Amino acid sequence: MVSLDVSGAFDSAWWPAVLEGLRDAKCHRNLYNLTLVYLNERNAFIKINNFNMEKRITKGCPKGSCCGPGLWNIQYNPILNLRYTKHTKIIAFADDLVLMVEAESIGEAEKFANIKLKKIAEWATDNKIKFNEEKSKVMLLTRRKRKEQKSIQFT
């Protein structure tokens, strides 16, 4: 089992991927256009004493908005639709992702997992998403006591 954590998930939602997700879902044109306008020309302001700063925002889900989690899901959902083999199962909740791999040996599990992790990493790169290596974890789950080496190398 490989658990992946997205770095700054809701802050890193890439708007072109969100809009592409809406198009792929055949979202009604009015809702698509509303989302496009909602994300267009957003700015963040900060004022400290007499210092004012403004920055254009081009990614992320607007904080405190009702649509923020939905926008994230629209971008993140395609990761569930990547082609996975019968040896793998993928589960997502918010910005967490779990890859489960079933195999006859630890070496085979390592091989299957690395193939799928490469596919997930390519998707993440294409969608401007980064996984937090510090918070991502691997766990070996087995019912058998095996005499094979239990160290696993995932990339």
Coordinates of C-alpha atoms in Angstrom, one line a residue:
M1 CA 0.0 0.0 0.0
V2 CA 1.4 3.4 -1.0
S3 CA -0.2 6.5 0.5
L4 CA 0.5 9.8 -1.3
D5 CA -0.1 13.3 0.0
V6 CA -0.4 16.3 -2.3
S7 CA 1.7 19.3 -1.3
G8 CA -0.5 22.3 -0.8
A9 CA -3.3 20.6 -2.7
F10 CA -6.0 23.2 -2.6
D11 CA -3.5 26.0 -3.1
S12 CA -2.1 24.3 -6.2
A13 CA -5.2 23.5 -8.1
W14 CA -4.2 24.4 -11.7
W15 CA -7.0 26.2 -13.4
P16 CA -6.4 25.0 -16.9
A17 CA -6.7 21.4 -15.6
V18 CA -10.0 22.4 -13.7
L19 CA -11.4 23.8 -16.9
E20 CA -10.3 20.8 -18.9
G21 CA -12.0 18.6 -16.4
L22 CA -15.2 20.5 -16.8
R23 CA -14.9 20.1 -20.6
D24 CA -14.2 16.4 -20.3
A25 CA -17.2 15.9 -18.0
K26 CA -19.3 17.7 -20.7
C27 CA -20.3 20.3 -18.2
H28 CA -23.1 22.6 -19.4
R29 CA -21.7 25.6 -21.2
N30 CA -23.3 28.1 -18.8
L31 CA -21.7 26.4 -15.8
Y32 CA -18.3 26.2 -17.6
N33 CA -18.5 29.9 -18.5
L34 CA -19.5 30.8 -14.9
T35 CA -16.4 28.9 -13.6
L36 CA -14.2 30.6 -16.2
V37 CA -15.3 34.0 -15.1
Y38 CA -15.1 33.1 -11.4
L39 CA -11.4 32.1 -11.9
N40 CA -10.6 35.0 -14.2
E41 CA -8.6 38.0 -12.9
R42 CA -8.5 37.0 -9.3
N43 CA -6.2 39.1 -7.0
A44 CA -4.9 38.7 -3.5
F45 CA -4.3 41.8 -1.3
I46 CA -2.3 42.3 1.8
K47 CA -2.0 45.4 3.9
I48 CA 0.4 45.7 6.8
N49 CA 0.7 49.2 8.4
N50 CA 1.3 51.5 5.4
F51 CA 2.5 48.7 3.1
N52 CA 0.0 47.4 0.4
M53 CA 0.7 44.5 -1.9
E54 CA -1.4 43.0 -4.7
K55 CA -0.7 39.8 -6.6
R56 CA -2.6 38.1 -9.4
I57 CA -3.8 34.6 -8.5
T58 CA -3.6 32.0 -11.3
K59 CA -4.1 28.7 -9.3
G60 CA -5.7 27.3 -6.2
C61 CA -9.2 27.0 -4.9
P62 CA -10.6 30.2 -3.4
K63 CA -10.4 29.9 0.4
G64 CA -13.7 29.6 2.2
S65 CA -15.6 29.2 -1.0
C66 CA -18.3 26.6 -1.4
C67 CA -17.0 25.6 -4.8
G68 CA -13.3 25.1 -3.7
P69 CA -13.5 21.4 -2.9
G70 CA -15.5 20.8 -6.1
L71 CA -12.9 22.6 -8.2
W72 CA -10.2 20.4 -6.6
N73 CA -12.2 17.2 -7.3
I74 CA -12.7 18.2 -10.9
Q75 CA -8.9 18.5 -11.4
Y76 CA -8.0 15.4 -9.2
N77 CA -10.7 13.0 -10.5
P78 CA -8.9 12.0 -13.7
I79 CA -6.2 10.4 -11.7
L80 CA -8.8 7.7 -10.7
N81 CA -9.4 7.1 -14.4
L82 CA -5.9 6.3 -15.5
R83 CA -5.5 2.8 -16.8
Y84 CA -4.7 0.5 -13.9
T85 CA -4.2 -3.2 -14.0
K86 CA -6.1 -5.9 -12.2
H87 CA -3.3 -6.0 -9.6
T88 CA -3.9 -2.4 -8.5
K89 CA -6.7 -0.4 -6.8
I90 CA -6.6 3.3 -6.3
I91 CA -8.6 5.3 -3.8
A92 CA -8.8 9.1 -3.3
F93 CA -10.2 11.2 -0.6
A94 CA -9.8 15.0 -0.8
D95 CA -6.1 15.4 -1.5
D96 CA -5.0 11.9 -0.3
L97 CA -4.4 9.0 -2.7
V98 CA -3.8 5.4 -1.8
L99 CA -2.4 2.9 -4.3
M100 CA -3.0 -0.8 -3.3
V101 CA -1.0 -3.4 -5.1
E102 CA -1.7 -7.2 -5.0
A103 CA 1.1 -9.6 -5.9
E104 CA 2.5 -13.0 -5.3
S105 CA 5.8 -11.7 -4.0
I106 CA 7.3 -8.6 -2.6
G107 CA 9.5 -8.1 -5.7
E108 CA 6.4 -8.4 -7.9
A109 CA 4.5 -5.9 -5.7
E110 CA 7.5 -3.5 -6.0
K111 CA 7.5 -3.8 -9.8
F112 CA 3.7 -3.3 -10.2
A113 CA 3.7 -0.3 -7.8
N114 CA 6.6 1.4 -9.5
I115 CA 5.0 1.1 -12.9
K116 CA 1.8 2.7 -11.5
L117 CA 3.7 5.3 -9.5
K118 CA 5.4 6.3 -12.7
K119 CA 2.1 6.8 -14.4
I120 CA 0.7 8.8 -11.4
A121 CA 3.9 10.9 -11.4
E122 CA 3.5 11.7 -15.1
W123 CA -0.1 12.7 -14.6
A124 CA 0.8 14.8 -11.6
T125 CA 3.6 16.6 -13.6
D126 CA 1.1 17.3 -16.5
N127 CA -1.4 18.7 -14.0
K128 CA 1.1 20.8 -11.9
I129 CA 0.6 18.7 -8.8
K130 CA 3.4 17.7 -6.5
F131 CA 3.4 15.0 -3.9
N132 CA 4.9 15.5 -0.5
E133 CA 7.6 12.9 -0.1
E134 CA 7.8 13.4 3.7
K135 CA 4.1 12.7 4.2
S136 CA 3.9 9.9 1.6
K137 CA 4.2 6.4 3.1
V138 CA 4.5 2.8 2.1
M139 CA 3.2 -0.2 4.1
L140 CA 3.6 -3.9 3.4
L141 CA 0.5 -5.8 4.2
T142 CA 0.6 -9.6 4.1
R143 CA -1.0 -12.6 5.7
R144 CA 2.0 -14.9 5.2
K145 CA 5.4 -14.9 6.9
R146 CA 7.8 -14.9 4.1
K147 CA 11.5 -15.6 4.1
E148 CA 12.2 -13.1 1.3
Q149 CA 13.8 -9.7 2.0
K150 CA 11.1 -7.2 3.0
S151 CA 12.9 -4.0 2.0
I152 CA 11.1 -2.3 -0.9
Q153 CA 12.3 0.5 -3.2
F154 CA 9.6 2.7 -4.6
T155 CA 10.2 5.6 -6.9

